[in-house]
Every structure is written in structure tokens, then in C-alpha cells.
């Protein structure tokens, strides 16, 4: 979910985005680290890195971190397909301290072998749910990691030219930027290219969550594509909420799915349109996938103005009121929420991803100019370029 930010003051400086909200009772510091192309092994190691780095740095142990953060909450970090997100919540007046902690996390994390092993064991105990397994089709089976390998990935990912900082809430203008610039002026990241050997991949045709999922994934397009509004509206018409094409055909006509969503999934350098549904299908899943694609394609040809207006209304609800079922999956939980931390993250992420400041009203105005024929063409392109991906429940 994305909240319309018209009432907020948003400014963008190189590397820093500020969202001033004086009525807030806290401040949110978000680091968005855009990822380079990584091997599957590097991605697996990176998942361990982000959960290990928040345990200890050269300057901060967990106790020291809790003294900086709001209510003693530890920094949070997660990996998405195209970025790492680090979150530090601080009380009003605590932004400088939070920036100092962030600097330590991204440059001087301890990454001791004992902590790496602890994180690894915790990952082994996790049981992914079926939707996570459907989203992350290229995850690896976790295997032991040695510290030199982890350090190489850490240095490759956390680089000054890859990091955008977003601060939101009760903040002093330019304070975060001044502190970040002062602390990182001399940061020269080494050029490292980790050399990894063989790895063990998860079975691509099994859903570890135990429920079968089917996907149609369209062709990837670049981050700054001028047709993003049209593609977003097409995805909403295809698979967001009741009365979407996927709901009407997959759920109501065939009773093949009990959860279905359209997703604009971030990838390095761009976006991938995805239609995913959970199903009781077994070995006949490939046939069902092809049947649904054919019938969706036929449905698109019959779309009328009512379909366009429904999709537009849904988009307005997402962008202006935080309606659920947004196709923009940007966190491990799904779409961003309307809380301060997620809103701060989103304005920073959008700047990092597209190079321009987030402007919900501008996007809405562009959506309103999408014609019915444009909508049908974009939906047809998603379907015609899509490839089925099937993961059968164990």
C-alpha cells in the first residue's frame, strides 16, 4: 500500500531524501542499497549478511544499538530482488545518532564467524509459506558460509554509490545529509568480484510451503520505462482484487485458485510483471496455466470502458488511500504499508530506482490519460510475453 504524500514536504538531495512530518513522534531512517547483478550463491550469502550485520559492528554491540534506537528496537534489514533495506527508528532529535549507526552498519559490520553460523542455523529452521515460495523461485538451499566469502559479498554490495538514505518524521532539514556526507566523504569502496564455486539450488518445480502455485511472468522492462503507468494499470485490470480478469476466470469460472494476485516485481535494473495464483492443481498445472493464459488473452480483447474505469479507481485507491492489494511488492511482507517507516522507505526507494522524486499525483494524472486501447495493448503484451512457472506443493 502506498499513501498519497501531497500533504508532506519532500525534498531530494544527492543520496538523501527527506520527508518532513512535524506531527510524528519518531523519526525513521531508511537506507536503500540498490543491488548489482549477483549470482545465486552471492544472493544466498547476502541473506546471511543482512541478518548478521545488525548483530555487531566495530563501534556498536546490540546494547549500544538499542541506546540509539526508538524504544530499544534493533535495526532491521532485509533483502529484496533489487535492493537491501536497512531500517533504524529513532526518537525525535536522534537522527544524527541513527546516521552514525547506519554508517557503522554499512561499512564496519563485524561479521564474526560465530554470528554467521548462528544466522545460518536460524535460516535452516525457517519454514517458508507457500506464497513466499511462489515469489522467490530462485532461492538456494542454505549451505555453510565462511567469513571471507561473507566479507567479499558485504564489500561488493555496500558501496557509497549504491546507497540512498531516506529520513522521515520529526526531522531537522539537511541534518541527515550533513551528517552522512561528513562521515562518508572519504569512503572509497574496493572493487571486489567474489569468485564462487558450485552451489545447490532448490528444486524449481516444488513449493516448499506445501501448496501448488502457478505463475505467468511477463517480459522484464527497465526501471524508467515511460509506459510504467500503462503497465501498472494493465496489471491491476488483470489481477488485482475481485472482478479482475484473473479472479473472474481462475476463481469464479474454473474454481482453480483461492488466492490470486498481480505483482509488479522489482528486479535489478527494472520490473517484472507477474500473475500468480495458488491452486489445488497437481500434474495438470501446466495445462491449466496455458488454458488461463488463453482465456485471459480472450478476456482482454473484450474489455470495455467499465474495465478501464474499475482499474483506474483501484489505482486511485492504492495511491491516495492506501487500499490493499497494491501490485507494488517492495518488502518481504508484500506491498508497503501506510506507516511512517514504510512511507519513508518508499520515497527513498522510488528515487533510487527511477532517479526521480516520488509524486503520487503526477502518476495519477498519467494513469487518467491511459486509453482503453492502451490498456488492452499493455495487458496483451504481458500475456503474450509471459512464461509459465509452476511449483507443485510437496
Tab-separated table of C-alpha atoms in Angstrom:
chain	number	residue	atom	x	y	z
A	1	UNK	CA	0.000	0.000	0.000
A	2	UNK	CA	1.187	3.496	-0.773
A	3	UNK	CA	-0.122	6.615	0.859
A	4	UNK	CA	-0.514	9.815	-1.109
A	5	UNK	CA	2.122	12.232	0.156
A	6	UNK	CA	0.678	15.522	-1.048
A	7	UNK	CA	0.449	16.957	2.461
A	8	UNK	CA	4.107	16.283	3.186
A	9	UNK	CA	7.209	18.248	2.341
A	10	UNK	CA	9.521	16.114	0.220
A	11	UNK	CA	12.950	17.243	-0.875
A	12	UNK	CA	15.613	15.344	-2.741
A	13	UNK	CA	19.353	15.876	-2.436
A	14	UNK	CA	22.048	13.621	-3.930
A	15	UNK	CA	21.929	10.421	-1.909
A	16	UNK	CA	19.448	11.763	0.655
A	17	UNK	CA	15.662	12.143	0.573
A	18	UNK	CA	13.810	13.959	3.342
A	19	UNK	CA	10.145	13.642	4.265
A	20	UNK	CA	9.328	16.206	6.929
A	21	UNK	CA	6.311	15.299	9.065
A	22	UNK	CA	6.396	17.519	12.183
A	23	UNK	CA	3.446	15.772	13.838
A	24	UNK	CA	5.316	12.460	14.013
A	25	UNK	CA	6.510	11.216	17.376
A	26	UNK	CA	9.551	9.477	15.941
A	27	UNK	CA	11.997	9.651	13.063
A	28	UNK	CA	12.578	6.921	10.506
A	29	UNK	CA	15.953	6.350	8.855
A	30	UNK	CA	15.901	4.076	5.832
A	31	UNK	CA	18.880	3.002	3.745
A	32	UNK	CA	18.120	1.667	0.277
A	33	UNK	CA	21.064	-0.194	-1.231
A	34	UNK	CA	20.492	-0.943	-4.909
A	35	UNK	CA	21.984	-4.285	-5.891
A	36	UNK	CA	24.269	-5.140	-8.781
A	37	UNK	CA	23.842	-8.377	-10.699
A	38	UNK	CA	24.573	-11.189	-8.263
A	39	UNK	CA	24.992	-14.907	-8.705
A	40	UNK	CA	22.559	-17.175	-6.879
A	41	UNK	CA	25.304	-18.084	-4.436
A	42	UNK	CA	26.010	-14.411	-3.740
A	43	UNK	CA	22.309	-13.838	-3.066
A	44	UNK	CA	22.256	-16.675	-0.576
A	45	UNK	CA	25.327	-15.272	1.176
A	46	UNK	CA	23.813	-11.768	1.147
A	47	UNK	CA	20.731	-13.008	3.004
A	48	UNK	CA	23.047	-14.194	5.741
A	49	UNK	CA	24.988	-10.914	5.655
A	50	UNK	CA	21.988	-8.664	6.306
A	51	UNK	CA	20.897	-10.644	9.361
A	52	UNK	CA	24.441	-10.920	10.713
A	53	UNK	CA	25.484	-7.282	10.226
A	54	UNK	CA	22.803	-5.991	12.606
A	55	UNK	CA	24.251	-8.055	15.470
A	56	UNK	CA	27.510	-6.170	15.956
A	57	UNK	CA	29.803	-3.590	14.338
A	58	UNK	CA	33.198	-2.239	15.339
A	59	UNK	CA	31.543	0.536	17.358
A	60	UNK	CA	28.190	-0.965	18.347
A	61	UNK	CA	27.038	-4.087	20.111
A	62	UNK	CA	23.342	-4.863	20.488
A	63	UNK	CA	23.205	-2.870	23.753
A	64	UNK	CA	24.744	0.201	22.131
A	65	UNK	CA	22.384	-0.097	19.172
A	66	UNK	CA	19.379	-0.223	21.482
A	67	UNK	CA	20.525	3.001	23.173
A	68	UNK	CA	20.377	4.824	19.825
A	69	UNK	CA	17.098	3.432	18.523
A	70	UNK	CA	13.486	4.104	19.480
A	71	UNK	CA	12.311	2.014	22.458
A	72	UNK	CA	15.453	-0.120	22.158
A	73	UNK	CA	14.329	-1.629	18.849
A	74	UNK	CA	17.205	-3.196	16.939
A	75	UNK	CA	17.961	-2.127	13.350
A	76	UNK	CA	16.104	-4.201	10.778
A	77	UNK	CA	17.468	-5.362	7.416
A	78	UNK	CA	16.050	-7.393	4.545
A	79	UNK	CA	16.979	-8.381	1.009
A	80	UNK	CA	14.682	-7.929	-1.959
A	81	UNK	CA	15.363	-8.827	-5.577
A	82	UNK	CA	16.859	-5.433	-6.420
A	83	UNK	CA	17.793	-3.864	-3.092
A	84	UNK	CA	18.709	-4.214	0.546
A	85	UNK	CA	16.661	-2.198	3.030
A	86	UNK	CA	18.039	-1.167	6.419
A	87	UNK	CA	15.702	0.467	8.921
A	88	UNK	CA	16.556	2.403	12.067
A	89	UNK	CA	13.815	4.107	14.080
A	90	UNK	CA	14.944	6.834	16.472
A	91	UNK	CA	13.234	9.273	18.850
A	92	UNK	CA	12.892	12.944	17.838
A	93	UNK	CA	16.322	14.539	17.920
A	94	UNK	CA	18.035	11.192	17.377
A	95	UNK	CA	18.688	11.402	13.633
A	96	UNK	CA	22.420	12.155	13.926
A	97	UNK	CA	22.913	9.167	16.202
A	98	UNK	CA	20.921	6.990	13.830
A	99	UNK	CA	23.013	8.089	10.852
A	100	UNK	CA	26.194	7.294	12.781
A	101	UNK	CA	24.830	3.803	13.499
A	102	UNK	CA	23.876	3.365	9.848
A	103	UNK	CA	27.374	4.359	8.737
A	104	UNK	CA	28.825	1.729	11.061
A	105	UNK	CA	26.442	-0.963	9.812
A	106	UNK	CA	27.208	-0.496	6.113
A	107	UNK	CA	30.968	-0.007	6.478
A	108	UNK	CA	32.213	-1.728	9.625
A	109	UNK	CA	29.972	-4.683	10.451
A	110	UNK	CA	31.905	-7.281	12.461
A	111	UNK	CA	30.657	-10.402	10.648
A	112	UNK	CA	32.300	-12.791	13.097
A	113	UNK	CA	32.179	-16.465	12.143
A	114	UNK	CA	30.187	-17.337	15.262
A	115	UNK	CA	27.488	-14.807	14.310
A	116	UNK	CA	27.492	-16.051	10.706
A	117	UNK	CA	26.933	-19.612	11.924
A	118	UNK	CA	24.162	-18.502	14.294
A	119	UNK	CA	22.348	-16.729	11.467
A	120	UNK	CA	22.802	-19.755	9.211
A	121	UNK	CA	21.263	-22.105	11.784
A	122	UNK	CA	18.322	-19.742	12.237
A	123	UNK	CA	17.697	-19.735	8.475
A	124	UNK	CA	17.643	-23.530	8.408
A	125	UNK	CA	14.858	-23.545	10.995
A	126	UNK	CA	12.610	-21.272	8.950
A	127	UNK	CA	9.765	-22.879	7.036
A	128	UNK	CA	8.674	-20.707	4.114
A	129	UNK	CA	4.963	-20.320	3.486
A	130	UNK	CA	3.589	-21.133	0.057
A	131	UNK	CA	3.358	-17.500	-1.074
A	132	UNK	CA	6.970	-16.765	-0.182
A	133	UNK	CA	7.996	-19.873	-2.088
A	134	UNK	CA	5.971	-18.735	-5.098
A	135	UNK	CA	7.586	-15.280	-5.079
A	136	UNK	CA	11.152	-16.461	-4.582
A	137	UNK	CA	11.518	-19.060	-7.297
A	138	UNK	CA	15.334	-18.885	-7.450
A	139	UNK	CA	16.294	-19.274	-3.802
A	140	UNK	CA	19.056	-21.680	-2.886
A	141	UNK	CA	19.173	-24.304	-0.191
A	142	UNK	CA	21.254	-22.589	2.537
A	143	UNK	CA	24.746	-24.056	2.841
A	144	UNK	CA	27.515	-23.179	5.322
A	145	UNK	CA	29.343	-19.872	4.776
A	146	UNK	CA	32.865	-18.915	5.798
A	147	UNK	CA	33.713	-15.374	6.870
A	148	UNK	CA	35.982	-14.489	3.871
A	149	UNK	CA	33.125	-15.224	1.484
A	150	UNK	CA	30.683	-13.174	3.538
A	151	UNK	CA	33.073	-10.218	3.717
A	152	UNK	CA	33.531	-10.224	-0.068
A	153	UNK	CA	29.777	-10.025	-0.652
A	154	UNK	CA	29.415	-7.356	2.041
A	155	UNK	CA	32.052	-5.189	0.336
A	156	UNK	CA	30.600	-5.761	-3.121
A	157	UNK	CA	27.057	-4.738	-2.133
A	158	UNK	CA	27.559	-1.936	0.388
A	159	UNK	CA	29.169	0.807	-1.664
A	160	UNK	CA	28.750	4.589	-1.427
A	161	UNK	CA	27.427	4.914	-4.974
A	162	UNK	CA	24.689	2.336	-4.320
A	163	UNK	CA	23.154	3.801	-1.163
A	164	UNK	CA	20.239	6.215	-0.904
A	165	UNK	CA	19.254	7.472	2.545
A	166	UNK	CA	15.672	8.468	3.355
A	167	UNK	CA	14.672	10.158	6.610
A	168	UNK	CA	11.124	10.913	7.633
A	169	UNK	CA	9.110	12.161	10.590
A	170	UNK	CA	10.104	14.889	13.024
A	171	UNK	CA	13.441	15.872	11.490
A	172	UNK	CA	15.726	18.890	11.152
A	173	UNK	CA	16.120	19.794	7.453
A	174	UNK	CA	19.515	18.798	5.994
A	175	UNK	CA	20.702	17.321	9.289
A	176	UNK	CA	20.855	13.752	7.977
A	177	UNK	CA	22.517	14.775	4.735
A	178	UNK	CA	25.163	16.840	6.519
A	179	UNK	CA	25.970	14.031	8.945
A	180	UNK	CA	26.035	11.344	6.244
A	181	UNK	CA	28.265	13.458	3.979
A	182	UNK	CA	30.640	14.293	6.809
A	183	UNK	CA	31.057	10.665	7.793
A	184	UNK	CA	31.382	9.162	4.300
A	185	UNK	CA	33.419	11.736	2.350
A	186	UNK	CA	36.495	9.506	2.475
A	187	UNK	CA	34.637	6.250	1.735
A	188	UNK	CA	36.281	4.519	-1.200
A	189	UNK	CA	34.773	1.092	-1.693
A	190	UNK	CA	37.166	-1.578	-3.014
A	191	UNK	CA	36.411	-3.181	-6.365
A	192	UNK	CA	35.765	-6.788	-5.384
A	193	UNK	CA	34.394	-9.585	-7.518
A	194	UNK	CA	33.740	-12.668	-5.379
A	195	UNK	CA	34.627	-15.906	-7.110
A	196	UNK	CA	32.245	-18.634	-6.003
A	197	UNK	CA	32.208	-22.282	-6.814
A	198	UNK	CA	29.321	-24.686	-7.140
A	199	UNK	CA	26.069	-24.246	-5.283
A	200	UNK	CA	22.986	-26.312	-4.506
A	201	UNK	CA	19.739	-24.924	-5.868
A	202	UNK	CA	16.224	-25.512	-4.620
A	203	UNK	CA	14.085	-27.684	-6.829
A	204	UNK	CA	12.371	-25.188	-9.171
A	205	UNK	CA	9.248	-27.316	-9.536
A	206	UNK	CA	8.395	-27.682	-5.839
A	207	UNK	CA	6.720	-25.231	-3.479
A	208	UNK	CA	8.295	-25.637	-0.057
A	209	UNK	CA	5.144	-24.202	1.529
A	210	UNK	CA	3.184	-27.302	0.541
A	211	UNK	CA	0.638	-25.632	-1.763
A	212	UNK	CA	0.890	-25.546	-5.548
A	213	UNK	CA	1.341	-22.161	-7.188
A	214	UNK	CA	1.225	-21.196	-10.851
A	215	UNK	CA	2.635	-18.046	-12.390
A	216	UNK	CA	2.628	-16.217	-15.703
A	217	UNK	CA	5.652	-13.908	-15.763
A	218	UNK	CA	5.822	-11.259	-18.470
A	219	UNK	CA	8.925	-9.764	-20.046
A	220	UNK	CA	11.053	-7.533	-17.805
A	221	UNK	CA	11.207	-3.822	-18.618
A	222	UNK	CA	13.612	-1.108	-17.455
A	223	UNK	CA	13.208	0.991	-14.307
A	224	UNK	CA	12.490	4.304	-16.037
A	225	UNK	CA	10.154	2.956	-18.726
A	226	UNK	CA	7.779	5.765	-19.764
A	227	UNK	CA	4.975	3.206	-20.049
A	228	UNK	CA	5.038	2.285	-16.330
A	229	UNK	CA	1.600	3.916	-15.696
A	230	UNK	CA	0.038	1.911	-18.523
A	231	UNK	CA	1.691	-1.325	-17.424
A	232	UNK	CA	0.637	-0.753	-13.817
A	233	UNK	CA	-2.969	-0.157	-14.825
A	234	UNK	CA	-2.922	-3.268	-17.028
A	235	UNK	CA	-1.664	-5.392	-14.137
A	236	UNK	CA	-4.428	-4.075	-11.897
A	237	UNK	CA	-7.056	-4.927	-14.517
A	238	UNK	CA	-5.569	-8.387	-14.987
A	239	UNK	CA	-5.222	-9.482	-11.402
A	240	UNK	CA	-5.920	-7.028	-8.562
A	241	UNK	CA	-8.960	-7.696	-6.414
A	242	UNK	CA	-12.391	-9.097	-7.157
A	243	UNK	CA	-13.690	-8.555	-10.674
A	244	UNK	CA	-10.170	-8.629	-12.104
A	245	UNK	CA	-9.750	-10.908	-15.100
A	246	UNK	CA	-7.737	-13.475	-13.163
A	247	UNK	CA	-10.306	-13.583	-10.364
A	248	UNK	CA	-13.240	-13.965	-12.735
A	249	UNK	CA	-11.602	-16.688	-14.831
A	250	UNK	CA	-9.322	-18.552	-12.455
A	251	UNK	CA	-11.538	-18.450	-9.393
A	252	UNK	CA	-15.130	-17.979	-10.495
A	253	UNK	CA	-15.184	-19.709	-13.881
A	254	UNK	CA	-12.877	-22.659	-13.190
A	255	UNK	CA	-12.565	-22.695	-9.363
A	256	UNK	CA	-8.840	-23.312	-9.834
A	257	UNK	CA	-7.476	-20.734	-7.402
A	258	UNK	CA	-8.153	-19.440	-3.914
A	259	UNK	CA	-5.548	-16.700	-3.913
A	260	UNK	CA	-4.582	-14.752	-6.998
A	261	UNK	CA	-2.613	-11.529	-7.374
A	262	UNK	CA	-0.928	-9.379	-9.969
A	263	UNK	CA	2.515	-8.140	-8.979
A	264	UNK	CA	4.975	-5.620	-10.367
A	265	UNK	CA	8.088	-7.319	-9.047
A	266	UNK	CA	11.340	-5.328	-8.757
A	267	UNK	CA	14.439	-6.829	-10.373
A	268	UNK	CA	17.915	-5.386	-10.849
A	269	UNK	CA	17.531	-2.512	-13.308
A	270	UNK	CA	13.825	-2.975	-13.923
A	271	UNK	CA	10.481	-4.627	-13.185
A	272	UNK	CA	8.812	-7.947	-13.976
A	273	UNK	CA	5.001	-8.218	-14.316
A	274	UNK	CA	3.779	-11.385	-12.603
A	275	UNK	CA	0.384	-13.083	-12.308
A	276	UNK	CA	0.432	-15.680	-9.514
A	277	UNK	CA	-2.266	-17.916	-8.155
A	278	UNK	CA	-2.449	-20.651	-5.529
A	279	UNK	CA	-4.220	-23.761	-6.720
A	280	UNK	CA	-5.124	-27.353	-5.943
A	281	UNK	CA	-3.628	-28.354	-9.296
A	282	UNK	CA	-1.283	-31.289	-9.457
A	283	UNK	CA	0.398	-32.654	-12.531
A	284	UNK	CA	-2.208	-30.920	-14.717
A	285	UNK	CA	-0.923	-27.480	-13.622
A	286	UNK	CA	0.895	-26.780	-16.936
A	287	UNK	CA	-2.312	-27.362	-18.865
A	288	UNK	CA	-4.271	-25.112	-16.537
A	289	UNK	CA	-1.660	-22.383	-16.892
A	290	UNK	CA	-1.960	-22.442	-20.668
A	291	UNK	CA	-5.759	-22.517	-20.508
A	292	UNK	CA	-5.797	-19.499	-18.206
A	293	UNK	CA	-3.397	-17.576	-20.406
A	294	UNK	CA	-5.549	-18.254	-23.470
A	295	UNK	CA	-8.754	-17.246	-21.710
A	296	UNK	CA	-7.160	-14.166	-20.160
A	297	UNK	CA	-5.992	-13.102	-23.599
A	298	UNK	CA	-9.538	-13.520	-24.951
A	299	UNK	CA	-10.925	-11.615	-21.992
A	300	UNK	CA	-8.597	-8.676	-22.640
A	301	UNK	CA	-9.911	-8.329	-26.192
A	302	UNK	CA	-13.432	-7.907	-24.770
A	303	UNK	CA	-12.539	-5.206	-22.233
A	304	UNK	CA	-14.683	-2.086	-22.291
A	305	UNK	CA	-14.644	1.331	-20.668
A	306	UNK	CA	-16.028	-0.096	-17.418
A	307	UNK	CA	-12.907	-2.247	-17.060
A	308	UNK	CA	-10.653	0.774	-17.541
A	309	UNK	CA	-12.596	2.833	-15.002
A	310	UNK	CA	-12.514	-0.001	-12.458
A	311	UNK	CA	-8.743	-0.329	-12.817
A	312	UNK	CA	-8.325	3.444	-12.555
A	313	UNK	CA	-10.479	3.597	-9.430
A	314	UNK	CA	-8.472	0.773	-7.901
A	315	UNK	CA	-5.232	2.612	-8.709
A	316	UNK	CA	-6.542	5.822	-7.147
A	317	UNK	CA	-7.447	3.901	-4.004
A	318	UNK	CA	-3.964	2.392	-3.795
A	319	UNK	CA	-2.158	5.679	-4.347
A	320	UNK	CA	-4.379	8.045	-2.410
A	321	UNK	CA	-5.917	5.992	0.419
A	322	UNK	CA	-3.654	3.006	0.936
A	323	UNK	CA	-6.120	0.398	-0.321
A	324	UNK	CA	-4.765	-3.131	-0.045
A	325	UNK	CA	-3.735	-5.395	-2.945
A	326	UNK	CA	-1.241	-2.983	-4.464
A	327	UNK	CA	0.790	-4.714	-7.193
A	328	UNK	CA	3.970	-2.958	-5.996
A	329	UNK	CA	5.704	-5.647	-3.930
A	330	UNK	CA	8.649	-3.862	-2.343
A	331	UNK	CA	9.082	-5.614	1.011
A	332	UNK	CA	9.309	-9.176	2.209
A	333	UNK	CA	5.747	-8.796	3.522
A	334	UNK	CA	4.363	-7.571	0.195
A	335	UNK	CA	3.281	-4.018	-0.671
A	336	UNK	CA	4.463	-1.176	1.561
A	337	UNK	CA	2.097	-0.053	4.312
A	338	UNK	CA	0.967	3.426	5.370
A	339	UNK	CA	3.116	3.633	8.494
A	340	UNK	CA	5.904	6.199	8.734
A	341	UNK	CA	8.722	3.703	8.236
A	342	UNK	CA	7.282	2.274	5.018
A	343	UNK	CA	6.360	5.683	3.614
A	344	UNK	CA	9.858	6.961	4.299
A	345	UNK	CA	11.331	3.889	2.677
A	346	UNK	CA	9.137	4.252	-0.382
A	347	UNK	CA	10.092	7.826	-1.237
A	348	UNK	CA	13.760	6.871	-0.922
A	349	UNK	CA	13.333	3.684	-2.909
A	350	UNK	CA	11.495	5.418	-5.759
A	351	UNK	CA	14.283	7.994	-6.063
A	352	UNK	CA	16.925	5.263	-6.038
A	353	UNK	CA	15.058	3.070	-8.510
A	354	UNK	CA	13.859	5.627	-11.059
A	355	UNK	CA	16.096	8.636	-10.459
A	356	UNK	CA	13.124	10.954	-9.845
A	357	UNK	CA	11.249	12.047	-6.724
A	358	UNK	CA	8.029	10.234	-5.881
A	359	UNK	CA	4.932	12.190	-6.912
A	360	UNK	CA	1.685	10.282	-6.446
A	361	UNK	CA	-0.492	12.979	-8.008
A	362	UNK	CA	1.652	13.125	-11.126
A	363	UNK	CA	1.425	9.357	-11.521
A	364	UNK	CA	-2.347	9.501	-11.049
A	365	UNK	CA	-2.660	12.170	-13.734
A	366	UNK	CA	-0.723	9.965	-16.145
A	367	UNK	CA	-2.913	6.987	-15.281
A	368	UNK	CA	-6.017	9.007	-16.149
A	369	UNK	CA	-4.675	9.559	-19.680
A	370	UNK	CA	-4.305	5.825	-20.379
A	371	UNK	CA	-6.855	4.931	-23.059
A	372	UNK	CA	-8.790	1.683	-23.293
A	373	UNK	CA	-6.754	0.616	-26.320
A	374	UNK	CA	-3.503	1.404	-24.492
A	375	UNK	CA	-4.711	-0.693	-21.571
A	376	UNK	CA	-5.635	-3.654	-23.761
A	377	UNK	CA	-2.347	-3.478	-25.662
A	378	UNK	CA	-0.305	-3.449	-22.448
A	379	UNK	CA	-2.236	-6.380	-20.954
A	380	UNK	CA	-1.916	-8.354	-24.192
A	381	UNK	CA	1.835	-7.737	-24.220
A	382	UNK	CA	2.187	-9.013	-20.654
A	383	UNK	CA	0.329	-12.199	-21.554
A	384	UNK	CA	1.978	-12.762	-24.938
A	385	UNK	CA	5.487	-12.464	-23.489
A	386	UNK	CA	4.741	-14.413	-20.311
A	387	UNK	CA	6.294	-17.716	-19.382
A	388	UNK	CA	4.590	-20.190	-17.027
A	389	UNK	CA	6.357	-21.063	-13.783
A	390	UNK	CA	4.874	-23.872	-11.767
A	391	UNK	CA	5.733	-25.024	-8.286
A	392	UNK	CA	3.863	-28.080	-7.066
A	393	UNK	CA	3.133	-28.430	-3.357
A	394	UNK	CA	5.080	-31.115	-1.560
